[in-house]
Amino acid sequence: MLTEKLKFIFGQFEHQGEFESYQELASGHINDTYLIKTKKKPHFVLQRINHGVFKDVPGLIENKVAVSKHIQEKLKNLSVKKQKRRVLAFAQTKSGESYYRDEEGNYWNLMYFIDKSVTYEIVDNDDIAYQGGRLLGQFLTLTSDFDASKLTEVIPKFHDMSFRYSQFEDALKIASKERLEKAKDYIKQVEDLKEEMHILQKLKESGAIKLRVTHNDTKISNALFNKKNKGLCLIDTDTVMPGIVHYDFGDAIRTICNTAAEDETDLDLVEFNVDYYKAYTKGFLKKMKSSLTPTELKYLPLAAKTMIFIMALRFLTDYLNNDIYYKTKYPEHNLDRAKNQFKLIQSFTEKINQL
Ligand code: GN1
Ligand code: MG
């Protein structure tokens, strides 16, 4: 039974908590995540890392523990209570490791739950967008002196556009006729956007935009707020790796400025919200502006389009591959996600002049 299993795994880690119950946190598409409620706070978050997707789980965990420690060090001037709310803290196993490997070969890691915090799947006011921007700016500033080359590339070429195009092209070769037919308008859009969607990658490769530590999964549901909507910290640091600022800025915009959830099927509800874009950017630049180069600044709007697009491309590719990567709830879930992201690109493009 899952309760028994989670209780057992929880018991392999070093902490004072006594297991009371669990609740699945189901918003992620890759890992399995559970809130472990204890008889006496703190509660915990227990996560099974998907080692089919993440080939080097020890490397991944080393990355996130190191980045958390680095941030903790930077927050030393805050009270201990505040520090604990501003950065993830990981528990160790009884034998001193950062992860536990079960009999089936699964990897588990345990974090302290940050109490009295909330997350959002959709943004419904400017203030959350602004706070979200500040949070990302803070994260990138706090990690700016961390040597990115020390991080394991947990998914090589994760945001590399040519790599994502080549996966898409491979999928086209093996996709069923039915799926190709259903995806045909979107396949055409992927082809039409190819050149523009490589601009950032080229700037990165030429060295015009430098590498830094990036989070790489900055959707708004990965930002923690307190009950008064003040930003606390970024969570889900599985994908911290070397990257460019545009990955994180753009991926955040992708969810913050979408007036609907990423898999909303009523596309009339999917619009790009320019006010949230402005609020987010304002919060972000407040923390970051002085450290961005003119080139980095210039390409922030293109980052938004590029990151919405890369996610559309990945969802579409997974649909053509018969859903082998993302968790899906029904057969056309990935196609619906892709359609949603393409609608967002269309709305973004129409509104870009207002920016
Ligand atoms: C995946 O599993 P989750 O929800 O944290 C994906 C991200 C996508 C996101 C889309 C390792 O993140 O890249 O942006 O879905 N993570 C991986 O919601 O592929
Ligand atoms: Mg993630």
XYZ file of C-alpha atoms and ligand atoms in Angstrom:
375
model
C 0.000 0.000 0.000
C 1.226 3.478 -0.840
C 0.759 4.784 2.718
C 2.995 2.054 4.091
C 5.573 2.602 1.394
C 5.717 6.376 1.895
C 5.875 5.924 5.640
C 8.770 3.523 5.245
C 10.693 5.801 2.907
C 10.038 8.820 5.079
C 11.482 6.794 7.953
C 14.774 6.333 6.096
C 15.571 10.030 6.471
C 16.999 11.840 9.471
C 14.375 14.130 11.091
C 12.137 14.425 14.133
C 8.868 14.012 12.224
C 6.292 11.328 12.934
C 4.311 10.296 9.839
C 0.599 11.020 10.090
C -0.788 11.112 6.523
C 0.124 12.012 2.960
C -1.397 13.966 0.120
C -0.290 13.752 -3.498
C 0.817 17.061 -5.036
C -0.161 16.322 -8.589
C 0.759 19.429 -10.558
C 4.093 18.129 -11.916
C 4.311 16.180 -15.177
C 7.391 14.087 -14.443
C 8.065 13.166 -10.795
C 5.745 11.859 -8.069
C 5.432 14.330 -5.219
C 3.767 13.911 -1.829
C 3.142 16.226 1.066
C 3.933 14.244 4.203
C 1.970 15.499 7.169
C 3.531 14.824 10.528
C 1.987 14.782 13.980
C 3.937 17.890 14.884
C 5.218 20.471 12.352
C 7.257 20.812 10.215
C 5.618 18.829 7.442
C 7.726 17.505 4.560
C 7.674 17.056 0.806
C 8.766 13.618 -0.374
C 9.570 13.183 -4.025
C 10.304 10.232 -6.266
C 12.543 11.471 -9.041
C 11.734 9.959 -12.421
C 15.020 8.289 -13.377
C 13.739 7.479 -16.856
C 13.755 11.208 -17.569
C 16.631 12.224 -15.294
C 19.472 9.834 -16.082
C 21.802 11.092 -13.350
C 19.673 11.437 -10.239
C 22.598 11.682 -7.792
C 23.974 14.524 -9.948
C 20.579 16.215 -9.978
C 20.270 16.041 -6.215
C 23.830 17.255 -5.740
C 22.967 20.255 -7.947
C 19.935 21.275 -6.000
C 21.480 20.749 -2.590
C 24.528 22.806 -3.594
C 22.423 25.648 -4.995
C 20.222 25.702 -1.879
C 23.303 25.840 0.351
C 24.696 28.689 -1.685
C 21.464 30.651 -1.286
C 21.271 29.816 2.420
C 24.732 31.243 2.864
C 23.630 34.451 1.146
C 20.612 34.791 3.419
C 22.699 34.476 6.574
C 21.796 37.975 7.703
C 18.124 37.087 7.967
C 16.664 35.473 11.077
C 16.751 31.650 10.996
C 12.968 31.622 10.780
C 13.033 33.813 7.667
C 15.900 31.899 6.080
C 13.878 28.718 6.311
C 11.047 30.294 4.373
C 13.227 31.691 1.621
C 15.061 28.622 0.366
C 14.455 24.875 0.126
C 16.153 22.698 2.740
C 16.804 19.007 2.135
C 16.872 16.234 4.722
C 19.587 13.599 4.672
C 19.096 9.870 5.018
C 20.185 8.130 8.193
C 23.366 7.121 6.412
C 24.124 10.707 5.449
C 23.057 10.719 1.796
C 20.837 13.315 0.106
C 18.635 10.645 -1.461
C 17.283 7.208 -0.619
C 17.281 4.425 -3.198
C 14.524 1.842 -2.679
C 14.520 -1.859 -3.589
C 12.991 -1.168 -6.984
C 15.762 1.253 -7.838
C 13.677 4.407 -7.348
C 15.311 7.550 -6.001
C 13.621 9.602 -3.290
C 14.458 12.946 -1.763
C 12.913 14.760 1.154
C 12.471 18.492 1.695
C 11.115 20.524 4.567
C 7.685 21.893 3.707
C 7.519 25.672 3.902
C 4.514 26.281 6.074
C 1.749 28.825 5.443
C 2.672 29.099 1.791
C 0.597 29.002 -1.379
C 1.203 28.335 -5.076
C -0.765 29.434 -8.130
C -1.504 27.561 -11.328
C -2.893 30.732 -12.932
C -2.203 34.370 -12.106
C -5.235 36.553 -11.487
C -3.739 39.872 -10.466
C -0.789 42.155 -11.240
C 0.660 41.852 -7.790
C 1.340 38.128 -8.065
C 2.952 38.722 -11.449
C 5.131 41.465 -9.947
C 6.091 39.315 -6.959
C 6.844 36.414 -9.276
C 9.231 38.633 -11.224
C 10.994 39.735 -8.058
C 11.383 36.138 -6.967
C 13.046 35.068 -10.187
C 15.247 38.168 -10.184
C 16.270 37.350 -6.633
C 17.011 33.722 -7.451
C 19.220 34.673 -10.386
C 20.977 37.366 -8.382
C 21.613 35.085 -5.412
C 23.047 32.401 -7.667
C 24.948 34.745 -9.995
C 28.271 34.046 -8.268
C 27.778 30.276 -8.249
C 30.104 28.676 -10.766
C 27.625 27.245 -13.287
C 30.242 24.902 -14.723
C 30.140 22.969 -11.425
C 26.564 21.889 -12.106
C 25.686 18.612 -13.782
C 23.683 19.065 -16.962
C 20.806 16.927 -15.696
C 19.084 16.813 -19.080
C 21.644 17.620 -21.762
C 20.443 20.251 -24.275
C 17.273 20.734 -22.256
C 16.398 24.090 -23.825
C 18.443 23.679 -26.975
C 16.174 24.513 -29.909
C 18.012 22.437 -32.539
C 17.828 19.430 -30.245
C 14.080 19.900 -29.758
C 13.623 20.287 -33.526
C 15.556 17.095 -34.166
C 13.373 15.203 -31.662
C 10.325 16.632 -33.429
C 11.642 15.559 -36.831
C 12.287 12.041 -35.520
C 8.750 11.912 -34.144
C 7.315 12.916 -37.521
C 8.894 9.795 -39.005
C 7.234 7.380 -36.603
C 3.924 9.111 -35.830
C 0.643 7.466 -36.743
C -1.319 8.834 -39.708
C -4.117 9.780 -37.378
C -1.921 11.823 -35.083
C -0.098 13.457 -37.999
C -3.438 14.511 -39.440
C -4.658 15.939 -36.145
C -1.394 17.815 -35.646
C -0.981 19.047 -39.206
C -1.698 22.777 -38.703
C 0.716 22.873 -35.793
C 3.419 20.973 -37.669
C 3.238 23.704 -40.276
C 3.658 26.421 -37.638
C 6.705 24.644 -36.235
C 8.263 24.702 -39.673
C 7.384 28.352 -40.292
C 8.904 29.561 -37.021
C 12.156 27.640 -37.305
C 14.509 30.499 -38.062
C 13.168 32.981 -35.525
C 13.117 30.335 -32.824
C 16.863 29.767 -33.227
C 17.926 33.379 -32.642
C 18.557 33.012 -28.915
C 20.410 29.760 -29.333
C 22.725 31.397 -31.861
C 23.413 34.294 -29.499
C 24.228 31.804 -26.785
C 26.520 29.783 -29.021
C 28.381 32.865 -30.235
C 28.992 33.921 -26.635
C 26.965 37.124 -27.070
C 24.793 35.948 -24.184
C 26.644 34.376 -21.314
C 25.892 31.250 -19.337
C 24.825 31.490 -15.708
C 22.989 29.327 -13.206
C 19.368 29.046 -14.316
C 16.359 27.297 -12.807
C 14.920 26.060 -16.117
C 11.377 25.384 -14.935
C 10.083 28.764 -13.816
C 6.392 28.224 -14.379
C 4.408 30.166 -11.818
C 3.334 27.017 -9.959
C 7.003 26.640 -8.998
C 6.946 29.909 -7.025
C 5.955 29.926 -3.382
C 4.107 32.897 -1.865
C 3.075 33.676 1.682
C -0.579 34.200 2.559
C -0.244 37.909 1.798
C 1.077 37.066 -1.676
C 4.626 38.121 -0.994
C 7.096 35.934 -2.902
C 9.001 33.464 -0.711
C 11.107 31.168 -2.867
C 11.356 29.156 -6.065
C 10.776 25.436 -5.656
C 11.334 22.407 -7.935
C 15.015 23.022 -8.521
C 15.520 19.651 -10.266
C 16.543 21.347 -13.476
C 19.028 23.926 -12.153
C 21.768 23.889 -14.757
C 23.893 26.285 -16.752
C 21.629 28.317 -19.044
C 20.831 31.830 -20.231
C 18.605 34.317 -18.437
C 16.109 34.124 -21.303
C 15.152 30.541 -20.492
C 13.945 31.489 -17.055
C 12.411 34.828 -17.951
C 10.535 33.362 -20.929
C 9.306 30.221 -19.233
C 7.890 32.266 -16.356
C 6.082 34.576 -18.780
C 4.630 31.502 -20.503
C 2.490 30.675 -17.483
C 2.148 34.067 -15.800
C 0.730 35.787 -18.859
C -1.520 32.932 -19.932
C -5.056 33.815 -18.843
C -5.816 30.087 -18.651
C -4.089 26.900 -17.510
C -1.495 25.328 -19.807
C -3.955 22.577 -20.804
C -7.151 24.634 -21.062
C -9.055 23.300 -24.079
C -11.344 26.295 -24.590
C -8.865 28.340 -26.599
C -11.021 31.465 -26.343
C -9.933 31.591 -22.716
C -6.247 31.532 -23.671
C -4.921 35.061 -24.097
C -1.577 36.757 -23.483
C -2.065 39.257 -20.651
C 0.080 42.320 -21.332
C -0.517 43.870 -17.892
C 0.945 40.802 -16.216
C 3.894 40.935 -18.605
C 4.583 44.508 -17.540
C 4.159 43.754 -13.839
C 6.352 40.660 -14.026
C 9.053 42.465 -15.962
C 8.988 45.358 -13.513
C 9.518 43.021 -10.542
C 12.203 41.103 -12.391
C 14.152 44.159 -13.524
C 13.991 45.700 -10.085
C 16.227 42.860 -8.903
C 18.181 42.236 -12.089
C 18.527 45.296 -14.254
C 21.984 46.330 -13.171
C 23.392 42.894 -13.932
C 21.871 42.456 -17.396
C 23.840 43.375 -20.492
C 22.160 45.464 -23.232
C 21.954 42.324 -25.392
C 20.301 40.328 -22.622
C 17.773 43.110 -22.076
C 17.050 43.549 -25.744
C 16.034 39.940 -26.208
C 13.682 39.520 -23.234
C 10.514 39.831 -25.366
C 11.817 37.269 -27.838
C 12.555 35.009 -24.865
C 8.861 34.985 -24.048
C 7.911 33.841 -27.537
C 10.764 31.339 -27.733
C 9.947 29.641 -24.453
C 6.222 29.417 -25.147
C 7.197 27.919 -28.486
C 9.681 25.372 -27.130
C 7.022 24.034 -24.795
C 4.491 23.866 -27.655
C 7.081 21.967 -29.669
C 7.826 19.516 -26.847
C 4.138 18.809 -26.166
C 3.514 18.307 -29.879
C 6.525 16.001 -30.198
C 5.318 13.913 -27.275
C 1.877 13.667 -28.863
C 3.459 12.420 -32.104
C 5.506 9.939 -30.054
C 2.333 8.519 -28.472
C 2.861 10.231 -25.101
C 6.061 8.709 -23.810
C 7.403 11.645 -21.792
C 4.794 13.768 -19.981
C 2.140 12.329 -17.701
C -1.197 12.599 -19.499
C -4.754 12.274 -18.261
C -6.403 11.387 -21.613
C -5.213 10.472 -25.142
C -5.120 13.995 -26.606
C -3.811 15.748 -23.538
C -0.458 16.579 -25.134
C -2.091 17.831 -28.320
C -4.375 20.054 -26.241
C -1.371 21.415 -24.355
C 0.364 22.155 -27.654
C -2.727 23.867 -29.125
C -2.970 25.975 -26.003
C 0.663 27.126 -26.305
C 0.253 27.915 -30.011
C -2.809 30.012 -29.216
C -0.711 31.840 -26.619
C 1.989 32.536 -29.229
C -0.660 33.924 -31.572
C -2.045 36.186 -28.854
C 1.480 37.248 -27.837
C 2.329 38.126 -31.436
C -0.831 40.193 -31.843
C -0.156 42.113 -28.659
C 3.605 42.528 -28.922
C 3.262 46.049 -30.282
C 1.722 47.129 -27.003
C 4.829 46.041 -25.096
C 7.709 19.542 -16.803
O 7.305 18.004 -14.217
P 7.201 19.476 -14.179
O 5.772 19.868 -14.228
O 7.960 20.106 -13.075
C 8.959 19.782 -17.632
C 9.159 21.266 -17.876
C 7.924 21.864 -18.510
C 6.714 21.561 -17.663
C 5.459 22.035 -18.353
C 12.036 17.836 -16.689
O 7.899 20.066 -15.516
O 10.247 21.467 -18.743
O 8.051 23.254 -18.609
O 6.593 20.148 -17.426
N 10.115 19.236 -16.924
C 10.954 18.372 -17.524
O 4.443 22.214 -17.421
O 10.830 18.043 -18.695
Mg 9.921 20.791 -12.944
